[in-house]
Amino acid sequence: MSTNVEEVLKTSPEPLIPKGPDKGVTDTFFYDNKIVRDFGIATVFWGIAGMLIGVIIAFQLANPDVNMGTQYTTFGRVRPLHTNAVIFAFVGNAIFMGVYYSLQRLCKTRMYSDMLSKINFWGWQLIILSAVITLPLGITTSKEYAELEWPIDIAITLIWVVFGWNMFGTIAKRREKHLYVAIWFYIATFLTVAVLHIVNSYEMPVNFLKSYSGYAGVQDALVQWWYGHNAVAFFLTTPFLGLMYYFLPKAANRPVYSYRLSIIHFWSLIFIYIWAGPHHLLYTALPDWAQSLGVVFSVMLIAPSWGGMINGLLTLRGAWDKVRVDPILKFMVVAITAYGMATFEGPMLSLKNVNAIAHFTDWIVAHVHVGALGWNGFLTFAMLYWLFPRLYKTQLHSTKLANTHFWLGTLGILFYAIPMYWAGFTQGLMWKQFSEEGMLLYPNFLETVLQIVPMYYMRGVGGVLYLSGVFLMVFNLYKTAKAGKLVANERTEAPVVVPSASLNAGHWHSWIEKRPTQMAIFATIAILIGGLVEFIPAFVIKSNVPTIASVMPYTSLELQGRDLYIKEGCVNCHTQMVRPFRSETERYGEYSKAGEFVYDHNFLWGSKRTGPDLHRVGGKYPHSWHYHHMMDPTAMSPGSIMPSYPWLFEQDIDLSTTQDKLTTLKKLGVPYEDSYIQNANEELMKQANEITTQLAKEGLEVRPETEIVALIAYLQRLGTDIKVKTEEQ
C-alpha cells in the first residue's frame, strides 16, 4: 500500500486535516445533519411501503384473489407503483441521504443552501405522493420506470435541478480542493439522469393528466430502453458506487484499494453504459445494427463494472476479520458481491443465444432483484446502520438485531431469486419445446404459467423474509435514536483552504480532479456520444423503419380502447412483439414488423410475458370470447391467474376526450383527417354499435358506450393491418 501523501489524500474519503497554530488559519462551521436524518427517515418509510406492495403483487401472481376485486389494486395498476416506490422513493431518498452526508464532509463545508435542501426533500416526497395517487387510478404513460404523467415529469425536472444547484454550489465553495472519487460519480449521476429524463419525457399533453409520447413505435422503444437501461445505470448504479467509495472505507477504516482503478472504471463505465440499452430489444423490430451495438457494448461493460466491484472488495484487504463481527461490513460485502453477480449476468443476458431463452421470462425478474435487493437494498441498510449512531452521537442499539436482519435479508434474496431463476428456465424452455411430430409440445400458453405458480409462492415468501428484516432495522434505528440526541448542526473545523499542493504532481488526472466544471463537461460528452450514435440514424434514415401501406391509424373507438389497455396496465403482463422464432410464429402468428408500429404513441411491446403475446390476437377469437375473458378469465382459461375486470362493463368511455386525443396525435404526425376528428364520437358510436350488435347475436346485451366495447375493438384490431399469404393461397 502506498504511504505517500498524494495517495492517502486521493484514496481516503476524508483526508486528515492539519491542526494547530502552525498549520494555517482554521474556520469553524457546522454540517447539516438534520437533512440527512430527514432523508434517512423517508428512505425507511418508503422502503417499507414499496417492499410491502412488492410482497402483495408477488402473491397476486400466485393467487388472483389477492387483487382484492377493485380496479385500484390490480397487479397491472399496482406493479408500476411498486417499481416507482422502490426505485425513486426508497433508493432515491437513500441517494440524497448519502450524498448530503458525504458531500459536506468531502468538501469540508456545509451544503450550499439549507433552503434548497428543504425544497429538495419536500419536493421529492410530494412527487412520490403524486405517484401513490395517480398510478392506482390508472393515470400512466405505460413507459417502464417513466410511468408518471407530464405534470409530474416537470416537477421531477425542477426538483432534480434544485438538487444539482445545491450540489454544485457546495462543490464551488468547498475547502478541500481535491474532488474525491465519490464526487465524480455524483456529478455523472446528476448530469446523466437529467439528460435521460428530459429526452425520454418528450410528450405532448392531451389534458392535465393524459399525454402521448413524442416518439412512436420503434423509435419510442429505442428511446425508452436507452432511458430504462440507463436509469438502472445512473440511478441505481453510479450514485451507489459513489456512496460505496465513501461509506465502505469509512466503515472498514481502510483507504480505497486503487486510485488508478477508480479512474479507469469511472470513465469507461459512464462511456460504455449509455450504449447498452438496445440489448433489451433483441429479436424485436428494432434494426439489427442497433441490436448489435447494444450487444457489443453490453459485453464490454463487464470490465468497468467489475473494476468497481474489485476496488470495493479489495478495499477490505487486512480488514476481513472485522467482517465476521460487524453487520455493517457484512451488508456491504454482500452488496458489492451482488453488484458483481448482476453485472456479470447482464452482459451474459445480452448475448443473443441466451437472450432468446431468457427474455420475457422470470429469469429477468430474478436478475433485476439480485441487483435491487442485494446491491441497492443491502448498501442502503449498511449506510443507515452506520449513519444513525453518528447522527445521534450514540451506539447502535443492537448489533445482534442487525446481524439477524442481515441473515433474514440474505435468506429473503435466496428465496426470491432461486425460484425466479427456476421459473425463468422452465418458461423459456417450455415455450420453445416441440414434439417429435414438429408440433408445439405446450401450445396452450397457460400450461407454461401453471407450471411455475409454486415458484411465485416461494418468491412471495422470500419477499416476506426480506421485509421482516427491514422491520427489525426500523426498531433498531428507532431505539438507537431514542438513546441519543440528534446533532442537527455538527460543529467542525477545517483550514480555510486545505493544503493540496501535493496533488499537483504525479498523475495527469489530478488536473481534472480540482476542476468540477471541466469534469462535468467531459462527463457530459462521454454520456452523450452513445445516445447520439444510436438515435441519429434511427430517426434520420427512413429505411430503419420501413412503412407498410396497409397500416392505418387507430379508429376513435380503438384509440379509446388502447388507452384503457394502458390504464389497466395490461402491458405489464402481455407483450405485443412476436419475435422471429419458429416457436413464436407457430404459437402467435407472423412475426412483428417495424412498419406496423408507426402510429403507436406510446409503444406497447412490453418486457414480461405473464400472459401470452397479443400482437396477433385480432380476429383470433369472437367478441364474446373477449367479453367473457374480461369478466371472468377462468371461464375461458381454467386456472388463469389473471384478475377479472367487472368495472369495464359498468363504466362508460369518456367521450369528452376523443377529439382532443385525435388532435394531439395529428400534431405528432398521425394522418387523421380534420373531418374525421370533427365526427370522432359519431364514428366511435357507429363502430361500437357494430360490436354490440354482434355481441347480441351471441346472446350478450351490452351498452355501446361501455369501456369493454372499446377494449374489444382495440384487441380485435391488433395485428390485422398486414395479411400474410399462406402456402395454400
XYZ file of C-alpha atoms in Angstrom:
729
model
C 0.000 0.000 0.000
C 1.334 3.438 -0.928
C 2.171 5.652 2.014
C 2.910 8.951 0.242
C 0.724 11.949 0.972
C -0.715 12.127 -2.539
C -2.048 8.572 -2.472
C -3.522 8.952 1.019
C -5.283 12.179 0.055
C -6.781 10.599 -3.056
C -7.909 7.293 -1.573
C -9.238 8.436 1.806
C -12.819 9.738 1.902
C -11.829 12.408 4.447
C -8.094 13.187 4.433
C -6.565 14.124 7.749
C -6.834 17.868 8.314
C -3.724 19.555 9.712
C -4.429 21.214 13.049
C -2.635 23.540 15.388
C -1.500 27.127 15.235
C 1.341 26.332 12.852
C -0.919 24.786 10.211
C -2.682 27.926 9.000
C -5.931 29.699 9.792
C -8.846 27.408 10.588
C -12.528 28.060 10.035
C -15.346 26.821 12.269
C -18.574 25.746 10.565
C -21.445 23.306 11.007
C -22.519 20.268 8.966
C -26.272 19.966 8.357
C -27.231 16.592 9.837
C -30.948 17.297 10.034
C -31.441 16.994 6.274
C -29.537 13.694 6.339
C -31.783 12.421 9.145
C -34.903 13.518 7.245
C -33.865 11.687 4.080
C -32.963 8.661 6.218
C -36.441 8.505 7.742
C -38.008 8.916 4.287
C -35.782 6.109 2.979
C -37.020 3.725 5.645
C -40.679 4.742 5.309
C -40.857 4.453 1.540
C -38.732 1.319 1.616
C -41.304 -0.433 3.787
C -44.161 0.877 1.615
C -42.523 -0.177 -1.662
C -41.499 -3.610 -0.387
C -44.913 -4.262 1.152
C -46.527 -3.508 -2.215
C -43.945 -5.832 -3.774
C -44.971 -8.664 -1.457
C -48.635 -8.072 -2.310
C -48.109 -8.175 -6.076
C -45.894 -11.254 -5.704
C -48.828 -13.132 -4.183
C -51.232 -11.606 -6.738
C -49.372 -13.549 -9.425
C -49.765 -16.719 -7.410
C -53.410 -16.165 -6.469
C -55.611 -13.673 -8.392
C -57.895 -13.246 -5.348
C -55.139 -11.108 -3.810
C -56.039 -8.455 -6.415
C -58.837 -7.655 -3.928
C -61.550 -7.209 -6.546
C -61.141 -3.458 -7.052
C -59.805 -1.597 -10.060
C -57.288 0.296 -7.890
C -55.477 -2.773 -6.550
C -54.968 -4.984 -9.609
C -51.476 -6.149 -10.498
C -51.484 -4.058 -13.687
C -52.056 -0.826 -11.796
C -50.047 -1.560 -8.651
C -46.910 -3.064 -10.191
C -45.722 0.363 -11.505
C -46.386 1.749 -8.023
C -44.036 -0.891 -6.594
C -41.234 -0.131 -9.072
C -41.557 3.636 -8.615
C -41.679 3.287 -4.824
C -38.568 1.132 -4.510
C -36.539 2.930 -7.200
C -37.379 6.592 -6.792
C -38.738 6.663 -3.231
C -36.576 4.114 -1.367
C -33.373 4.257 -3.423
C -33.882 7.920 -4.384
C -34.115 9.070 -0.783
C -31.146 6.844 0.106
C -29.081 8.585 -2.594
C -29.958 12.013 -1.229
C -29.259 10.831 2.324
C -25.812 9.519 1.438
C -24.866 12.406 -0.841
C -25.943 15.105 1.622
C -23.897 13.462 4.376
C -20.768 12.618 2.395
C -20.583 15.707 0.160
C -20.397 18.092 3.131
C -17.510 16.154 4.621
C -15.687 15.582 1.341
C -15.893 19.290 0.525
C -15.316 20.384 4.132
C -18.289 22.738 4.039
C -21.987 22.902 4.841
C -24.429 22.368 1.995
C -24.693 25.420 -0.222
C -28.256 26.269 0.851
C -30.424 24.951 3.667
C -33.478 26.214 1.776
C -32.544 24.268 -1.362
C -32.011 21.181 0.813
C -35.529 21.537 2.224
C -37.052 22.142 -1.210
C -35.231 19.030 -2.458
C -36.590 16.973 0.433
C -40.223 18.093 0.447
C -40.421 18.344 -3.334
C -39.221 14.762 -3.728
C -41.725 13.491 -1.155
C -44.577 15.292 -2.942
C -43.517 13.721 -6.249
C -43.629 10.281 -4.641
C -47.029 11.064 -3.112
C -48.324 12.075 -6.539
C -47.223 8.682 -7.863
C -49.049 6.959 -4.998
C -52.227 8.791 -6.007
C -52.075 8.670 -9.810
C -50.770 5.175 -10.586
C -53.563 3.201 -8.846
C -56.035 5.489 -10.649
C -54.608 4.248 -13.945
C -53.031 7.608 -14.814
C -49.890 6.357 -16.508
C -47.822 6.683 -19.678
C -47.065 2.914 -19.567
C -43.324 3.577 -20.205
C -41.356 1.399 -17.810
C -39.758 3.353 -14.930
C -41.217 6.519 -16.512
C -44.930 5.929 -15.963
C -45.683 9.280 -14.319
C -47.600 11.807 -16.399
C -46.280 15.082 -17.752
C -47.039 17.479 -14.835
C -45.133 15.152 -12.501
C -42.316 14.892 -15.060
C -41.961 18.664 -14.922
C -41.898 18.555 -11.117
C -39.181 15.880 -11.217
C -37.117 18.079 -13.527
C -37.432 21.101 -11.231
C -36.540 19.208 -8.060
C -33.615 17.486 -9.783
C -32.320 20.917 -10.840
C -32.626 22.058 -7.208
C -30.544 19.051 -6.142
C -27.897 19.833 -8.772
C -27.864 23.511 -7.858
C -27.278 22.621 -4.224
C -24.623 20.038 -5.085
C -22.609 22.206 -7.464
C -22.974 25.197 -5.127
C -21.482 23.094 -2.344
C -18.634 21.938 -4.574
C -17.956 25.546 -5.614
C -17.484 26.723 -2.017
C -15.511 23.686 -0.874
C -12.494 23.991 1.388
C -10.994 20.735 0.105
C -9.569 21.444 -3.353
C -9.363 17.824 -4.469
C -12.562 16.116 -5.650
C -12.653 12.644 -4.151
C -13.814 9.793 -6.427
C -17.292 9.649 -4.863
C -17.974 13.183 -6.122
C -17.116 12.149 -9.687
C -19.938 9.632 -9.553
C -22.335 12.183 -8.012
C -21.619 14.637 -10.839
C -22.094 11.988 -13.544
C -25.319 10.840 -11.895
C -26.847 14.307 -11.804
C -25.968 15.151 -15.406
C -26.953 11.838 -16.960
C -30.250 11.435 -15.105
C -31.163 14.944 -16.253
C -30.447 14.087 -19.895
C -32.262 10.743 -19.683
C -35.367 12.195 -18.057
C -35.717 15.166 -20.397
C -35.223 13.177 -23.607
C -37.472 10.260 -22.637
C -40.195 12.547 -21.265
C -40.733 14.325 -24.594
C -44.506 14.051 -24.798
C -47.484 16.062 -25.955
C -50.278 16.670 -23.432
C -53.886 15.877 -24.281
C -55.103 17.302 -20.993
C -53.795 17.742 -17.458
C -53.395 14.008 -16.806
C -53.007 12.487 -20.255
C -50.264 12.731 -22.855
C -48.814 10.836 -25.807
C -45.122 10.184 -26.361
C -43.449 12.378 -28.946
C -41.891 9.226 -30.385
C -43.686 6.289 -31.987
C -43.109 2.576 -32.398
C -39.519 1.504 -32.987
C -38.100 4.927 -32.178
C -40.114 5.152 -28.963
C -38.835 1.690 -27.972
C -35.222 2.703 -28.658
C -35.513 5.900 -26.599
C -37.413 4.170 -23.797
C -34.840 1.407 -23.331
C -31.955 3.832 -23.720
C -33.637 5.533 -20.758
C -34.736 2.339 -18.970
C -31.341 0.666 -19.088
C -29.510 3.827 -18.090
C -31.953 4.632 -15.315
C -30.602 1.399 -13.827
C -27.086 2.553 -14.684
C -27.222 6.131 -13.431
C -29.840 5.959 -10.683
C -29.237 2.504 -9.236
C -25.539 2.086 -10.020
C -23.333 5.181 -10.354
C -24.632 7.040 -7.272
C -24.297 3.863 -5.214
C -20.748 3.365 -6.458
C -20.024 6.881 -5.222
C -21.626 6.048 -1.892
C -19.619 2.810 -1.751
C -16.407 4.782 -2.247
C -17.287 6.926 0.772
C -19.000 4.618 3.252
C -17.010 1.399 2.690
C -13.594 2.923 3.536
C -15.190 4.707 6.492
C -16.811 1.534 7.830
C -13.692 -0.583 7.269
C -11.295 2.203 8.298
C -9.214 1.438 5.215
C -8.299 3.588 2.181
C -9.676 2.672 -1.234
C -7.619 -0.125 -2.788
C -6.644 1.605 -6.040
C -6.921 5.235 -7.059
C -5.906 4.431 -10.650
C -8.507 1.689 -10.953
C -11.168 4.157 -9.819
C -10.188 6.497 -12.666
C -10.306 3.769 -15.302
C -13.556 2.222 -14.190
C -15.321 5.587 -13.725
C -14.704 6.941 -17.215
C -15.125 3.614 -19.001
C -18.335 2.872 -17.070
C -20.117 6.129 -17.874
C -19.000 5.989 -21.529
C -19.919 2.348 -22.206
C -23.112 2.052 -20.141
C -25.043 4.523 -22.272
C -24.711 2.363 -25.422
C -26.167 -0.840 -23.993
C -29.920 -0.057 -23.961
C -30.788 -1.942 -27.192
C -29.959 -5.278 -25.543
C -33.481 -5.020 -24.057
C -34.869 -5.199 -27.596
C -33.060 -8.186 -29.133
C -35.012 -10.080 -31.797
C -37.622 -7.292 -31.914
C -38.467 -4.955 -34.806
C -35.531 -2.720 -33.822
C -32.955 -2.542 -36.680
C -30.260 -5.205 -36.432
C -27.403 -2.688 -36.342
C -28.817 -1.115 -33.181
C -29.272 -4.518 -31.562
C -25.677 -5.440 -32.396
C -24.365 -2.183 -30.908
C -26.256 -2.958 -27.717
C -24.759 -6.458 -27.527
C -21.167 -5.364 -28.168
C -21.184 -2.616 -25.563
C -23.032 -4.785 -23.065
C -20.280 -7.402 -23.235
C -17.659 -4.659 -22.878
C -19.494 -3.367 -19.821
C -18.363 -6.252 -17.637
C -14.828 -4.820 -17.374
C -15.602 -1.409 -15.818
C -18.390 -2.907 -13.716
C -16.089 -5.481 -12.204
C -13.449 -2.789 -11.794
C -15.750 -1.173 -9.256
C -16.506 -4.481 -7.553
C -12.830 -5.417 -7.291
C -11.910 -1.991 -5.965
C -14.617 -2.339 -3.335
C -13.780 -5.848 -2.173
C -10.017 -5.260 -2.130
C -10.537 -2.159 -0.027
C -11.291 -4.674 2.724
C -7.797 -6.187 2.476
C -6.488 -6.550 6.001
C -9.946 -5.952 7.444
C -11.726 -9.230 6.749
C -11.552 -10.122 10.436
C -13.941 -7.208 11.040
C -16.482 -8.639 8.600
C -17.106 -11.600 10.920
C -18.349 -9.374 13.718
C -19.526 -6.152 12.036
C -23.018 -6.401 10.445
C -22.419 -3.165 8.507
C -19.465 -4.711 6.686
C -21.461 -7.910 6.153
C -24.159 -5.909 4.361
C -21.522 -4.113 2.297
C -19.695 -7.273 1.250
C -22.900 -8.962 0.083
C -23.998 -5.733 -1.634
C -20.772 -5.489 -3.631
C -20.889 -9.213 -4.415
C -24.488 -8.869 -5.649
C -23.358 -5.961 -7.813
C -20.658 -8.146 -9.308
C -23.083 -11.010 -9.932
C -25.687 -8.757 -11.556
C -23.121 -7.009 -13.751
C -21.764 -10.338 -14.946
C -25.217 -11.688 -15.653
C -26.310 -8.549 -17.537
C -23.704 -8.908 -20.302
C -24.402 -12.664 -20.420
C -28.130 -11.995 -20.900
C -27.303 -9.619 -23.751
C -25.842 -12.461 -25.806
C -28.460 -13.352 -28.394
C -28.420 -17.091 -27.789
C -29.003 -16.568 -24.043
C -31.474 -13.733 -24.551
C -33.580 -15.918 -26.852
C -34.369 -18.126 -23.860
C -34.348 -15.607 -21.023
C -36.183 -12.576 -22.408
C -39.838 -12.102 -21.377
C -39.384 -14.727 -18.612
C -38.946 -14.584 -14.839
C -35.201 -15.036 -15.328
C -35.071 -11.268 -15.963
C -37.111 -10.638 -12.805
C -34.565 -12.653 -10.795
C -31.667 -10.784 -12.395
C -33.156 -7.385 -11.579
C -33.907 -8.284 -7.973
C -30.429 -9.655 -7.253
C -29.214 -6.168 -8.051
C -32.062 -4.300 -6.357
C -32.305 -6.355 -3.154
C -28.613 -7.151 -2.869
C -26.749 -4.129 -4.208
C -29.166 -1.251 -3.549
C -31.021 -2.674 -0.569
C -28.068 -4.007 1.402
C -25.836 -0.983 0.758
C -28.684 1.275 1.900
C -29.145 -0.768 5.078
C -25.391 -0.536 5.750
C -25.473 3.248 5.338
C -28.448 3.560 7.695
C -26.787 1.422 10.376
C -23.565 3.430 10.021
C -25.211 6.865 9.943
C -27.812 6.793 12.691
C -25.403 6.252 15.620
C -23.262 9.125 14.292
C -26.191 11.450 13.729
C -27.409 10.817 17.276
C -23.955 10.508 18.908
C -24.634 7.116 20.437
C -24.042 3.414 19.852
C -26.183 1.182 17.648
C -28.910 -0.227 19.878
C -28.318 -3.880 18.976
C -25.618 -5.455 16.849
C -27.391 -8.789 17.316
C -30.585 -7.448 15.741
C -28.573 -6.010 12.843
C -26.946 -9.407 12.296
C -30.381 -11.052 12.388
C -31.558 -8.535 9.797
C -28.587 -9.448 7.618
C -29.384 -13.156 7.660
C -33.123 -12.610 7.126
C -32.339 -10.347 4.181
C -29.869 -12.818 2.702
C -32.350 -15.683 3.018
C -35.019 -13.436 1.510
C -32.858 -12.797 -1.560
C -32.191 -16.519 -1.981
C -35.860 -17.472 -1.550
C -36.759 -14.800 -4.083
C -34.077 -15.271 -6.714
C -33.699 -19.068 -6.896
C -37.409 -19.781 -7.580
C -37.492 -16.987 -10.171
C -34.429 -18.375 -11.939
C -36.061 -21.803 -11.903
C -39.324 -20.338 -13.216
C -37.466 -18.460 -15.938
C -35.572 -21.519 -17.152
C -38.820 -23.506 -17.121
C -40.762 -20.868 -19.053
C -38.102 -20.261 -21.670
C -37.673 -23.948 -22.414
C -41.390 -24.841 -22.377
C -42.181 -22.046 -24.834
C -39.690 -23.477 -27.322
C -40.376 -27.204 -26.875
C -41.581 -29.144 -29.962
C -42.830 -32.709 -30.141
C -41.317 -35.345 -32.402
C -44.120 -34.611 -34.862
C -42.962 -30.989 -35.136
C -45.839 -29.511 -33.148
C -45.575 -27.251 -30.115
C -45.455 -29.503 -27.058
C -47.220 -26.850 -24.954
C -49.464 -24.974 -27.413
C -51.619 -23.535 -24.629
C -49.635 -20.700 -23.028
C -51.470 -21.225 -19.739
C -49.764 -24.616 -19.326
C -46.428 -22.826 -19.001
C -47.852 -20.471 -16.363
C -49.486 -23.104 -14.153
C -46.173 -24.967 -14.037
C -44.468 -22.100 -12.205
C -47.191 -20.927 -9.785
C -45.434 -22.718 -6.863
C -42.357 -20.626 -7.648
C -44.478 -17.481 -7.334
C -45.496 -18.525 -3.836
C -41.854 -19.145 -2.895
C -40.907 -15.734 -4.304
C -43.569 -14.198 -2.049
C -42.089 -15.982 0.960
C -38.690 -14.536 0.054
C -40.212 -11.072 -0.018
C -41.753 -11.597 3.428
C -38.380 -12.674 4.848
C -36.626 -9.666 3.334
C -39.299 -7.263 4.596
C -39.286 -8.773 8.090
C -35.596 -7.895 8.330
C -36.425 -4.296 7.424
C -38.920 -4.147 10.297
C -36.147 -5.279 12.651
C -33.981 -2.469 11.287
C -36.727 0.091 11.923
C -36.941 -0.991 15.571
C -33.155 -0.978 15.908
C -32.774 2.501 14.423
C -35.667 3.852 16.500
C -34.105 2.590 19.731
C -30.747 3.973 18.623
C -32.255 7.412 18.025
C -34.082 7.323 21.367
C -30.834 6.557 23.173
C -29.099 9.649 21.804
C -29.879 13.145 20.632
C -29.752 14.394 17.058
C -26.790 16.651 16.411
C -28.670 18.770 13.880
C -25.706 21.082 13.298
C -22.408 19.281 13.784
C -19.571 21.648 14.692
C -16.267 21.108 12.914
C -13.108 22.942 11.961
C -11.043 22.998 8.794
C -8.339 25.168 7.268
C -9.720 27.994 5.151
C -8.032 26.269 2.191
C -6.972 22.664 2.686
C -3.339 22.157 1.611
C -3.314 20.174 -1.616
C -0.067 21.145 -3.316
C 0.973 17.514 -3.368
C -1.896 16.816 -5.738
C -0.363 18.925 -8.478
C 2.231 16.338 -9.333
C 2.313 12.706 -10.238
C -0.787 11.997 -12.314
C -2.487 13.617 -15.307
C -5.938 13.068 -13.787
C -5.091 15.346 -10.875
C -5.781 18.355 -13.105
C -9.441 17.466 -13.663
C -9.961 16.395 -10.045
C -9.655 20.028 -8.971
C -11.932 21.414 -11.714
C -15.589 20.390 -11.342
C -16.710 22.384 -14.382
C -14.307 20.593 -16.700
C -15.177 17.257 -15.114
C -18.872 17.940 -15.719
C -18.215 18.881 -19.350
C -16.110 15.786 -20.052
C -18.638 13.525 -18.307
C -21.491 15.018 -20.351
C -19.579 14.420 -23.593
C -18.864 10.837 -22.541
C -22.524 10.032 -21.905
C -23.896 11.840 -24.973
C -21.827 10.020 -27.589
C -23.536 6.632 -27.357
C -27.064 8.035 -27.438
C -26.362 10.267 -30.436
C -24.756 7.442 -32.416
C -27.859 5.286 -31.865
C -30.553 7.960 -32.201
C -29.455 9.945 -35.261
C -29.547 7.028 -37.746
C -32.722 5.606 -36.166
C -34.577 8.906 -36.630
C -32.990 10.255 -39.811
C -32.559 7.197 -42.053
C -36.071 6.210 -43.134
C -35.109 2.658 -44.122
C -34.689 1.839 -40.434
C -38.473 1.853 -40.118
C -39.923 0.666 -43.461
C -43.527 1.783 -43.842
C -46.328 -0.630 -44.756
C -49.092 0.797 -46.945
C -51.843 -1.243 -45.304
C -51.058 0.060 -41.792
C -53.647 2.673 -40.837
C -54.198 4.815 -37.713
C -56.481 3.525 -34.990
C -60.148 4.424 -35.203
C -61.500 6.661 -32.452
C -63.038 3.652 -30.658
C -59.853 1.596 -30.980
C -57.804 4.503 -29.652
C -60.041 4.777 -26.601
C -59.676 1.023 -26.128
C -55.907 1.289 -26.428
C -55.847 3.925 -23.714
C -57.900 1.613 -21.486
C -55.331 -1.129 -22.163
C -52.670 1.329 -20.959
C -54.774 2.457 -17.978
C -55.296 -1.104 -16.731
C -51.579 -1.888 -17.051
C -52.077 -4.793 -19.463
C -48.580 -4.139 -20.835
C -47.149 -5.343 -17.502
C -48.198 -8.918 -18.322
C -48.663 -9.045 -22.101
C -46.189 -8.271 -24.855
C -47.052 -7.069 -28.342
C -43.949 -8.296 -30.124
C -43.815 -11.634 -31.923
C -40.138 -12.454 -32.357
C -38.853 -14.276 -35.472
C -38.613 -17.692 -33.804
C -40.424 -20.732 -35.112
C -41.770 -21.348 -31.606
C -43.375 -17.893 -31.601
C -44.714 -17.792 -35.142
C -46.275 -21.226 -34.580
C -47.879 -20.033 -31.341
C -48.900 -16.479 -32.258
C -48.592 -15.915 -35.999
C -46.402 -13.836 -38.303
C -43.508 -12.083 -36.588
C -43.860 -8.351 -35.905
C -42.633 -5.768 -38.432
C -41.249 -2.289 -37.666
C -43.742 -0.619 -40.010
C -46.717 -1.906 -38.021
C -45.978 0.410 -35.101
C -45.530 3.770 -36.841
C -48.709 5.185 -35.256
C -48.137 3.722 -31.780
C -47.669 6.594 -29.327
C -46.558 5.045 -26.901
C -45.132 1.695 -27.982
C -46.529 -1.308 -26.063
C -44.044 -4.084 -26.778
C -43.759 -4.998 -23.091
C -40.925 -6.693 -21.228
C -42.565 -9.668 -19.491
C -44.962 -12.435 -20.572
C -47.064 -13.463 -17.628
C -49.766 -13.918 -20.257
C -49.440 -14.655 -23.989
C -48.303 -12.163 -26.615
C -51.229 -10.209 -28.064
C -49.832 -8.698 -31.250
C -51.698 -11.176 -33.473
C -54.760 -11.649 -31.257
C -57.010 -9.595 -33.563
C -59.692 -11.799 -35.145
C -58.409 -14.884 -33.351
C -61.462 -15.078 -31.060
C -65.057 -13.808 -31.369
C -66.143 -10.679 -29.477
C -67.950 -12.832 -26.937
C -64.703 -14.604 -26.004
C -63.082 -11.299 -25.027
C -66.254 -10.280 -23.190
C -66.275 -13.414 -21.048
C -62.496 -13.387 -20.618
C -62.508 -9.887 -19.142
C -65.493 -10.660 -16.918
C -64.057 -13.940 -15.598
C -60.761 -15.141 -17.105
C -61.140 -18.617 -15.617
C -64.361 -19.124 -17.614
C -62.354 -19.134 -20.835
C -58.979 -20.251 -19.430
C -59.418 -22.543 -16.397
C -56.656 -21.934 -13.861
C -55.843 -18.454 -15.197
C -54.078 -16.132 -12.742
C -55.440 -13.032 -14.489
C -57.839 -10.907 -12.380
C -61.349 -10.051 -13.596
C -62.306 -6.545 -14.731
C -66.032 -6.116 -13.924
C -65.821 -2.304 -13.842
C -65.194 -2.254 -17.592
C -68.792 -3.418 -18.041
C -70.165 -0.613 -15.848
C -68.039 2.429 -16.682
C -68.584 4.475 -19.834
C -65.987 5.686 -22.306
C -65.007 9.303 -21.665
C -66.245 10.714 -24.954
C -65.178 14.231 -23.980
C -61.531 13.312 -24.638
C -61.879 11.705 -28.072
C -61.374 14.762 -30.264
C -58.519 16.086 -28.115
C -56.713 12.742 -28.357
C -57.023 12.614 -32.133
C -55.953 16.251 -32.478
C -52.878 15.644 -30.325
C -51.889 12.588 -32.337
C -52.335 14.515 -35.572
C -49.838 17.084 -34.272
C -47.442 14.186 -33.705
C -47.780 13.078 -37.317
C -50.629 10.554 -37.283
C -52.608 11.244 -40.504
C -56.120 11.873 -39.175
C -58.390 13.934 -41.434
C -59.958 17.050 -39.905
C -63.379 15.808 -40.897
C -62.797 12.528 -39.072
C -61.681 14.371 -35.930
C -64.800 16.562 -36.025
C -67.030 13.487 -36.249
C -64.884 11.319 -33.979
C -67.576 10.390 -31.473
C -70.119 9.650 -34.194
C -67.611 7.292 -35.825
C -66.861 5.819 -32.411
C -70.515 5.050 -31.684
C -71.016 3.637 -35.176
C -68.218 1.060 -34.628
C -69.380 0.418 -31.059
C -72.897 -0.374 -32.275
C -71.488 -2.845 -34.794
C -69.682 -4.664 -31.981
C -72.703 -4.694 -29.647
C -74.901 -5.949 -32.489
C -72.538 -8.865 -32.967
C -72.470 -9.489 -29.212
C -76.276 -9.502 -29.181
C -76.241 -12.259 -31.816
C -74.089 -14.229 -29.374
C -76.604 -13.679 -26.577
C -74.902 -10.744 -24.807
C -76.647 -7.425 -24.267
C -74.083 -4.634 -23.873
C -74.420 -0.857 -23.981
C -72.252 0.512 -26.831
C -70.750 3.298 -24.708
C -69.235 0.965 -22.087
C -65.465 0.626 -21.772
C -65.489 -3.104 -22.532
C -66.669 -2.361 -26.062
C -63.727 -0.038 -26.707
C -61.269 -2.595 -25.320
C -62.745 -5.343 -27.519
C -62.416 -3.058 -30.556
C -58.726 -2.471 -29.785
C -57.925 -6.141 -29.169
C -59.654 -7.159 -32.377
C -57.569 -4.647 -34.327
C -54.201 -5.896 -33.105
C -52.017 -7.423 -35.800
C -54.635 -7.236 -38.548
C -53.021 -4.491 -40.645
C -50.871 -6.954 -42.561
C -52.082 -10.065 -44.321
C -49.633 -12.908 -44.756
C -50.173 -15.328 -47.606
C -50.091 -18.990 -46.623
C -48.700 -21.751 -48.838
C -52.232 -22.832 -49.748
C -53.006 -19.329 -51.028
